[in-house]
Short mmCIF file of C-alpha atoms in Angstrom, two decimals:
data_model
loop_
_atom_site.label_atom_id
_atom_site.label_comp_id
_atom_site.label_asym_id
_atom_site.label_seq_id
_atom_site.Cartn_x
_atom_site.Cartn_y
_atom_site.Cartn_z
CA MET A 1 -0.58 -0.23 0.04
CA ASN A 2 0.98 3.64 -0.82
CA LYS A 3 0.62 6.53 0.65
CA LYS A 4 -2.71 7.90 -0.33
CA GLU A 5 -3.71 4.00 -0.42
CA VAL A 6 -3.30 4.03 3.76
CA ALA A 7 -4.86 7.35 3.42
CA GLU A 8 -7.86 6.45 1.78
CA ILE A 9 -8.68 4.22 3.44
CA LYS A 10 -7.93 5.89 6.96
CA LYS A 11 -10.27 9.03 5.51
CA ASN A 12 -13.33 6.69 5.58
CA PHE A 13 -12.39 4.58 8.66
CA THR A 14 -15.34 5.94 10.36
CA ASP A 15 -19.17 5.51 11.08
CA SER A 16 -20.11 8.32 9.05
CA SER A 17 -18.92 7.17 6.02
CA GLY A 18 -21.04 6.21 4.11
CA PHE A 19 -18.58 3.60 2.09
CA PHE A 20 -17.09 2.11 5.09
CA THR A 21 -18.52 -0.02 7.83
CA LEU A 22 -17.06 -2.04 11.05
CA ASN A 23 -18.38 -5.40 11.25
CA HIS A 24 -17.38 -7.45 13.31
CA ILE A 25 -14.80 -7.29 17.05
CA VAL A 26 -13.24 -9.85 17.73
CA SER A 27 -11.40 -9.29 21.09
CA ALA A 28 -9.44 -11.40 24.02
CA TYR A 29 -6.99 -10.13 26.95
CA VAL A 30 -3.85 -12.45 27.63
CA ASP A 31 -1.96 -12.18 30.77
CA PRO A 32 2.39 -11.67 30.98
CA GLN A 33 1.86 -15.91 31.26
CA LYS A 34 0.17 -16.10 27.28
CA ASN A 35 -3.24 -17.51 29.24
CA VAL A 36 -6.62 -16.05 27.48
CA ARG A 37 -8.13 -14.99 30.24
CA CYS A 38 -11.24 -13.62 28.58
CA LYS A 39 -12.66 -13.56 24.08
CA ASP A 40 -15.41 -11.92 23.33
CA ASN A 41 -17.09 -11.87 18.95
CA ARG A 42 -19.43 -9.11 19.34
CA LEU A 43 -21.42 -7.48 16.08
CA TYR A 44 -19.91 -3.91 15.71
CA ALA A 45 -24.00 -3.15 15.54
CA LEU A 46 -24.61 -4.32 18.95
CA VAL A 47 -21.42 -2.74 20.74
CA PRO A 48 -22.28 0.00 23.14
CA GLU A 49 -22.40 3.43 21.90
CA ASP A 50 -19.40 4.72 24.13
CA GLU A 51 -17.52 1.56 23.97
CA GLY A 52 -17.99 0.81 20.25
CA ALA A 53 -16.06 4.51 19.34
CA VAL A 54 -12.64 3.43 21.65
CA MET A 55 -12.65 0.41 19.73
CA LEU A 56 -13.21 2.12 16.16
CA GLU A 57 -10.57 5.15 17.68
CA THR A 58 -8.24 1.99 18.83
CA LEU A 59 -8.50 0.08 15.29
CA LYS A 60 -7.77 2.88 13.69
CA LYS A 61 -4.68 4.30 14.41
CA VAL A 62 -2.73 0.41 13.08
CA LEU A 63 -3.55 2.87 9.33
CA SER A 64 -0.96 6.48 11.77
CA GLY A 65 2.20 7.21 10.85
CA LYS A 66 4.25 7.20 7.92
CA VAL A 67 4.95 4.34 5.25
CA GLY A 68 8.00 3.08 4.75
CA LYS A 69 8.29 3.80 8.99
CA ASN A 70 5.24 3.01 10.92
CA LEU A 71 3.98 1.21 8.23
CA THR A 72 5.91 -1.53 6.74
CA GLU A 73 4.48 -4.33 3.48
CA TYR A 74 6.05 -6.92 3.64
CA ALA A 75 5.04 -10.32 1.55
CA PHE A 76 3.75 -13.84 2.74
CA PRO A 77 7.05 -16.38 1.64
CA ARG A 78 6.13 -19.07 0.06
CA GLU A 79 5.50 -21.17 2.69
CA GLU A 80 3.58 -19.67 4.55
CA TYR A 81 0.31 -20.52 2.12
CA GLU A 82 0.57 -24.41 3.85
CA GLU A 83 -2.36 -24.91 5.96
CA ASP A 84 -0.56 -23.78 9.17
CA GLY A 85 1.03 -21.05 7.63
CA ALA A 86 0.33 -17.29 8.74
CA GLN A 87 -1.44 -16.39 5.36
CA ASN A 88 -3.02 -19.71 4.52
CA ILE A 89 -4.88 -19.31 8.57
CA LEU A 90 -5.34 -15.05 7.58
CA TYR A 91 -7.18 -16.21 4.81
CA ALA A 92 -9.44 -18.32 6.36
CA ALA A 93 -10.55 -16.42 9.47
CA LEU A 94 -10.99 -13.79 6.28
CA ASN A 95 -13.21 -15.62 4.64
CA GLY A 96 -15.39 -16.74 7.90
CA LYS A 97 -15.80 -12.85 8.81
CA LEU A 98 -14.47 -13.07 12.28
CA GLU A 99 -17.51 -15.21 13.00
CA ASP A 100 -16.09 -18.69 12.19
CA GLU A 101 -15.25 -19.15 16.21
CA PHE A 102 -12.84 -22.02 14.37
CA ALA A 103 -10.90 -19.37 12.18
CA ASN A 104 -10.32 -17.21 14.67
CA ASP A 105 -8.88 -19.68 17.32
CA LYS A 106 -6.58 -20.50 15.01
CA LEU A 107 -5.45 -17.13 14.91
CA LEU A 108 -5.54 -16.63 17.78
CA THR A 109 -3.86 -19.12 19.00
CA ARG A 110 -1.01 -18.62 16.68
CA ILE A 111 -0.50 -14.31 17.92
CA ILE A 112 -0.20 -15.03 21.12
CA ASP A 113 2.31 -18.82 21.45
CA ASN A 114 4.24 -16.77 18.98
CA MET A 115 4.09 -12.90 20.16
CA GLU A 116 6.62 -12.08 22.61
CA TYR A 117 5.42 -8.93 24.47
CA GLY A 118 6.72 -9.18 27.54
CA MET A 119 3.56 -8.22 29.71
CA ALA A 120 -0.79 -8.84 29.68
CA TYR A 121 -1.91 -7.12 26.93
CA THR A 122 -5.85 -7.16 25.19
CA LEU A 123 -5.87 -8.03 21.57
CA ILE A 124 -8.71 -6.38 19.08
CA MET A 125 -9.49 -6.94 15.88
CA GLY A 126 -12.33 -6.14 12.83
CA TYR A 127 -13.72 -7.32 10.24
CA CYS A 128 -14.13 -5.32 8.01
CA THR A 129 -15.83 -3.53 4.39
CA TYR A 130 -14.89 -0.82 2.27
CA SER A 131 -17.28 -0.12 -0.42
CA ILE A 132 -14.78 1.08 -3.28
CA MET A 133 -15.59 3.58 -5.43
CA THR A 134 -14.08 4.62 -9.01
CA LYS A 135 -13.63 7.61 -9.15
CA GLY A 136 -15.54 9.86 -10.89
CA GLU A 137 -18.46 8.01 -10.43
CA SER A 138 -20.96 8.32 -8.00
CA TYR A 139 -21.01 4.92 -6.03
CA ASP A 140 -24.72 2.67 -6.38
CA GLY A 141 -24.66 -0.14 -3.96
CA GLU A 142 -23.59 -1.82 -7.10
CA GLY A 143 -19.43 -1.71 -7.15
CA ASP A 144 -16.70 -3.66 -5.96
CA GLU A 145 -15.88 -4.09 -2.39
CA TYR A 146 -12.85 -4.84 -0.07
CA ASN A 147 -13.26 -6.72 3.05
CA PHE A 148 -9.88 -7.14 5.47
CA ILE A 149 -9.20 -7.50 8.85
CA VAL A 150 -7.85 -5.26 11.13
CA ALA A 151 -5.93 -6.43 14.66
CA THR A 152 -4.47 -4.44 17.37
CA VAL A 153 -1.73 -5.06 20.14
CA CYS A 154 -3.13 -2.70 23.45
CA PRO A 155 -1.20 -2.58 26.51
CA VAL A 156 -2.88 -3.43 30.12
CA CYS A 157 -1.29 -1.92 33.50
CA THR A 158 -2.69 -0.05 36.43
CA GLU A 159 -2.77 3.71 36.56
CA ASP A 160 -1.17 5.50 38.65
CA TYR A 161 -3.37 8.95 39.56
CA GLY A 162 -0.94 10.55 41.65
CA LEU A 163 -3.23 13.12 44.63
CA MET A 164 -5.79 13.95 44.74
CA PHE A 165 -8.35 15.57 47.50
CA ASN A 166 -11.34 14.23 49.14
CA GLY A 167 -12.57 16.94 50.50
CA ASN A 168 -10.42 16.54 53.90
CA ALA A 169 -6.77 16.11 52.93
CA ILE A 170 -4.78 15.69 50.01
CA ALA A 171 -3.72 12.52 49.26
CA LYS A 172 -2.73 9.78 47.29
CA LYS A 173 -4.82 7.97 44.91
CA SER A 174 -4.06 4.67 43.54
CA ASN A 175 -6.23 2.44 40.81
CA THR A 176 -5.65 -1.34 40.66
CA ASP A 177 -8.24 -1.60 38.07
CA LEU A 178 -6.81 -2.65 34.07
CA ILE A 179 -6.89 -0.26 31.80
CA ILE A 180 -6.88 -0.92 28.63
CA SER A 181 -4.52 1.74 26.17
CA ARG A 182 -6.16 3.51 23.81
CA THR A 183 -3.22 3.30 21.37
CA PRO A 184 -1.84 0.08 20.45
CA THR A 185 1.73 -1.14 20.31
CA ASP A 186 1.63 -3.14 17.39
CA GLY A 187 -0.90 -3.88 14.42
CA PHE A 188 -1.28 -5.60 11.02
CA LEU A 189 -3.66 -5.30 8.93
CA PHE A 190 -4.50 -7.44 6.04
CA PRO A 191 -5.20 -8.00 3.21
CA VAL A 192 -4.12 -5.21 1.54
CA PHE A 193 -5.40 -2.59 -0.29
CA SER A 194 -3.45 -1.54 -3.38
CA ASP A 195 -4.74 -0.68 -7.01
CA ARG A 196 -7.69 -0.47 -5.97
CA ALA A 197 -8.37 -3.99 -4.87
CA PRO A 198 -7.40 -6.71 -2.16
CA ASP A 199 -4.16 -7.67 -2.31
CA VAL A 200 -3.86 -11.35 0.04
CA ASN A 201 -0.73 -11.71 -1.11
CA ASN A 202 1.26 -8.99 1.56
CA VAL A 203 0.39 -7.74 4.90
CA MET A 204 0.65 -4.06 5.68
CA TYR A 205 2.96 -4.07 9.82
CA TYR A 206 2.10 -1.22 12.12
CA THR A 207 4.49 0.05 14.89
CA LYS A 208 3.84 2.95 16.82
CA SER A 209 7.90 2.85 17.91
CA PRO A 210 9.38 3.05 14.26
CA GLN A 211 12.85 2.18 16.33
CA LYS A 212 11.88 -0.78 17.90
CA PRO A 213 9.21 -2.79 15.60
CA ASN A 214 8.43 -5.87 17.73
CA LEU A 215 10.04 -8.69 15.22
CA SER A 216 7.69 -11.75 17.03
CA ILE A 217 5.21 -10.01 15.08
CA VAL A 218 6.60 -10.09 11.32
CA GLU A 219 9.55 -13.03 11.96
CA ASP A 220 7.29 -15.14 13.74
CA VAL A 221 3.50 -14.36 13.78
CA LEU A 222 3.18 -13.09 10.15
CA GLY A 223 5.98 -15.12 9.04
CA CYS A 224 7.54 -12.41 6.84
CA ASN A 225 11.10 -11.39 6.32
CA PHE A 226 12.02 -8.55 8.24
CA VAL A 227 13.42 -5.32 6.39
CA MET A 228 15.72 -2.66 8.19
CA SER A 229 13.87 -0.22 10.27
CA PHE A 230 14.13 3.56 9.66
CA GLN A 231 16.55 3.49 12.28
CA ARG A 232 18.59 0.75 11.30
CA GLU A 233 18.33 2.39 7.05
CA LYS A 234 20.04 5.73 8.55
CA GLU A 235 22.74 3.71 10.18
CA THR A 236 23.45 1.53 6.98
CA PHE A 237 22.94 5.00 5.14
CA ARG A 238 26.23 6.97 7.82
CA GLN A 239 28.07 2.79 7.38
CA ILE A 240 28.00 3.15 3.87
CA LEU A 241 28.78 6.66 3.63
CA THR A 242 31.94 6.23 6.08
CA ASP A 243 32.99 3.17 4.11
CA VAL A 244 33.05 5.07 0.47
CA ALA A 245 34.22 8.42 1.20
CA ALA A 246 36.38 7.90 4.46
CA ASP A 247 38.52 10.94 4.87
CA GLU A 248 37.24 13.44 2.37
CA LEU A 249 33.68 13.53 4.16
CA SER A 250 33.62 16.95 5.65
CA TYR A 251 30.58 19.57 6.79
CA THR A 252 30.16 21.06 2.62
CA VAL A 253 29.83 17.14 1.76
CA ILE A 254 27.46 16.40 4.36
CA THR A 255 25.49 18.88 4.19
CA GLN A 256 25.39 18.89 0.41
CA VAL A 257 24.39 15.03 0.33
CA ASN A 258 21.47 15.71 2.79
CA GLU A 259 19.93 18.53 0.74
CA ALA A 260 20.19 16.48 -2.12
CA LEU A 261 18.42 13.88 -0.45
CA ARG A 262 15.39 16.51 0.62
CA ASP A 263 15.01 17.72 -2.38
CA ILE A 264 14.19 14.06 -2.96
CA VAL A 265 12.27 13.73 -0.48
CA ASN A 266 9.75 16.93 -1.53
CA ASN A 267 9.71 16.09 -5.33
CA ALA A 268 7.79 13.74 -4.63
CA LYS A 269 5.86 14.57 -2.07
CA ASN A 270 3.08 14.39 -4.41
CA GLU A 271 3.12 11.38 -5.53
CA THR A 272 1.97 8.09 -4.38
CA GLU A 273 5.53 5.98 -4.06
CA LEU A 274 8.11 6.63 -1.20
CA PRO A 275 11.70 7.31 -4.15
CA ILE A 276 14.53 4.97 -2.90
CA ILE A 277 17.94 5.86 -3.61
CA ASP A 278 19.51 3.12 -4.90
CA GLU A 279 23.46 2.73 -5.83
CA ASN A 280 23.07 4.46 -8.83
CA LYS A 281 21.52 7.51 -7.16
CA LEU A 282 23.75 7.26 -4.53
CA HIS A 283 26.16 7.42 -6.58
CA ASN A 284 26.19 10.52 -8.61
CA ILE A 285 25.09 13.05 -4.81
CA LEU A 286 28.10 11.55 -3.44
CA PHE A 287 29.87 12.53 -6.80
CA ASP A 288 27.91 15.88 -6.40
CA ALA A 289 28.98 17.19 -3.35
CA GLY A 290 32.32 16.42 -4.30
CA VAL A 291 33.74 12.89 -2.92
CA SER A 292 35.92 11.89 -5.96
CA SER A 293 35.77 9.22 -8.62
CA GLU A 294 39.01 7.30 -6.97
CA LYS A 295 36.65 6.73 -3.47
CA LEU A 296 33.19 6.62 -5.86
CA ASP A 297 35.20 2.86 -7.22
CA SER A 298 34.06 0.98 -3.76
CA LEU A 299 30.70 2.01 -4.02
CA HIS A 300 29.47 -0.97 -5.77
CA ALA A 301 31.01 -3.51 -3.33
CA VAL A 302 29.91 -1.25 -0.47
CA PHE A 303 26.27 -0.37 -1.33
CA LYS A 304 25.89 -4.56 -2.23
CA GLU A 305 27.09 -5.12 1.51
CA LYS A 306 25.58 -2.54 3.24
CA VAL A 307 21.44 -2.74 1.40
CA GLY A 308 21.96 -7.15 0.02
CA GLU A 309 19.04 -7.90 -1.82
CA ALA A 310 16.91 -4.21 -0.55
CA ASP A 311 16.24 -2.15 -4.22
CA GLY A 312 17.20 0.32 -2.06
CA LEU A 313 17.35 2.79 1.05
CA THR A 314 13.60 4.91 2.05
CA ALA A 315 15.19 9.15 0.90
CA GLU A 316 12.50 10.07 3.06
CA ASN A 317 14.10 7.94 6.51
CA LEU A 318 17.72 9.00 5.34
CA ALA A 319 17.06 13.40 4.68
CA GLU A 320 17.94 15.16 8.02
CA ASN A 321 15.51 18.05 9.18
CA LYS A 322 18.94 19.31 11.03
CA ILE A 323 22.31 19.17 10.68
CA VAL A 324 24.11 18.33 14.09
CA LEU A 325 27.55 19.43 14.84
CA SER A 326 29.45 17.86 17.63
CA THR A 327 32.86 17.40 19.15
CA PRO A 328 32.75 15.92 23.06
CA GLU A 329 32.17 19.04 24.41
CA ILE A 330 29.62 21.03 22.42
CA THR A 331 26.75 20.42 20.72
CA VAL A 332 25.24 22.35 17.75
CA ASN A 333 22.20 22.30 16.92
CA ILE A 334 22.15 23.92 12.82
CA ASN A 335 18.04 24.22 11.03
CA ARG A 336 19.12 22.85 7.60
CA TYR A 337 18.34 26.26 5.96
CA ALA A 338 20.98 28.09 7.45
CA ALA A 339 23.93 24.92 7.00
CA ASP A 340 25.69 27.25 4.82
CA LYS A 341 26.38 30.19 7.34
CA VAL A 342 28.51 27.39 9.01
CA ARG A 343 31.85 26.45 7.50
CA THR A 344 34.59 24.96 9.19
CA SER A 345 38.45 26.90 8.85
CA VAL A 346 42.31 26.62 10.61
CA ILE A 347 42.37 29.60 11.82
CA GLY A 348 46.54 30.58 13.01
CA GLY A 349 46.97 27.14 13.42
CA ARG A 350 43.98 25.65 15.11
CA ARG A 351 40.86 23.70 13.63
CA CYS A 352 37.68 25.99 14.11
CA LEU A 353 33.76 26.08 13.79
CA VAL A 354 32.82 29.73 12.33
CA ILE A 355 29.43 30.73 11.78
CA ASP A 356 28.43 34.09 10.37
CA LEU A 357 26.60 36.36 12.31
CA ASP A 358 24.31 37.83 9.23
CA ASP A 359 21.54 38.64 12.18
CA PRO A 360 22.88 39.83 15.63
CA SER A 361 21.17 39.19 17.57
CA VAL A 362 22.46 36.16 19.96
CA THR A 363 21.57 34.73 22.87
CA VAL A 364 22.59 32.76 25.75
CA ASN A 365 20.20 30.09 28.55
CA GLY A 366 18.03 33.44 26.55
CA VAL A 367 19.05 36.26 27.38
CA ASN A 368 20.51 38.80 25.05
CA VAL A 369 24.35 39.46 24.36
CA SER A 370 26.62 41.61 22.98
CA VAL A 371 28.78 40.29 19.83
#
C-alpha cells in the first residue's frame, strides 16, 4: 500500500462514512504468561456506542504514521500459504468474517503463541468492509468491496493517578483496575489495499515505535522476512558514507548530501510511492557533493554488502531536518536552511568552527548578549 491508498482507507475508517462498515469485533485479554483470561466476539452494531467508539478509534490507529516508517508492507513467503502458515490462517479468518470460531481460534493461537510481549495485553480485531468507489463516479451499491481484517495489540496496566483531594485532605489516589490502552503498540492489516483491490499476498505491519518494531510479530506471527527499520536504514546509510568517502567526508559534503536527499523527498511529496535511493542515485549524489571518483569506485561493493538484495534505502528515512554538529564538549544544532552559514576553517593554526552572524541577535541561556 502506498501513502495514497493508506490515506483513502484511513479517511473512510469512520461510522460517518457511507462507504465503510465495521462488521465484527473479536477481543481477547492475555496475561503475561500467555493465558487467555477472556475472549469476546460481537457484532459491532450491538456494542454500546461509547465502547464501540473507543474500539473504532483504536483499530484506526493501525493506519497512523508514515509508510516506510510506522507502516511496512510485507509479502508472505511461499511456505506461509501452507495449512499452518500465516497467510493461510489469516485468509481463513478473513473468509469466516471473524464469525467462524474455529478460524478465529487458530488466528488467536498463532498470535499468542508466537508473539513476545513481556506484559499483559489485549488483542482487538475487526472485520471491515470498504465499498470501493471509482474515481469520478457515484457509488450505486454495485461496486467492488474491499474486505479486510485489522488487528491491534494494546498494552494493559494499572494507572497511577497521583494525588487527589478527598474533601478533607490531599491524599494519594491509586487504581488497581487493569486499563487497556487506546493506543496500540503494534498491529496489522490483511489483506492490503493495492491498485484499488485487495491483495491477499501481502500484509501491512504497524508499529507505534519505528525504532523498536516487534520482530516476533513480523517474523513469527506473520511469517515474513523482516526488512530494515527506519533507524537501521539511517545507520546503514551512515556506514556506507563512512566506508566509501572516508577522509573526504567534511561538513560541506555531509550538508550537500542531506540537501540533495531533501530535494528528492520534496519533489516526490505528491507522488504515491516513496522515493528509493539505489546505488546509482547515491553515486550521483556523492559525486555532486564532491566525493572523488577514486573513492566512488568502492561504492558498488559497499552498497551490496550493506543493503543486500533490497532495492535501496528510503530517501525520507535518510534525510535530516536539521544538522547536528558535535564534539565531546560542544553540540551545535543547525537548521538545514542555515547550513551555509556554518563552516570549518583553520585560523592561527587551530581548527575552528565558524558561524556567520548575518543577524547579530544572539542569546545565551535565553539572555540577549552583545557580539
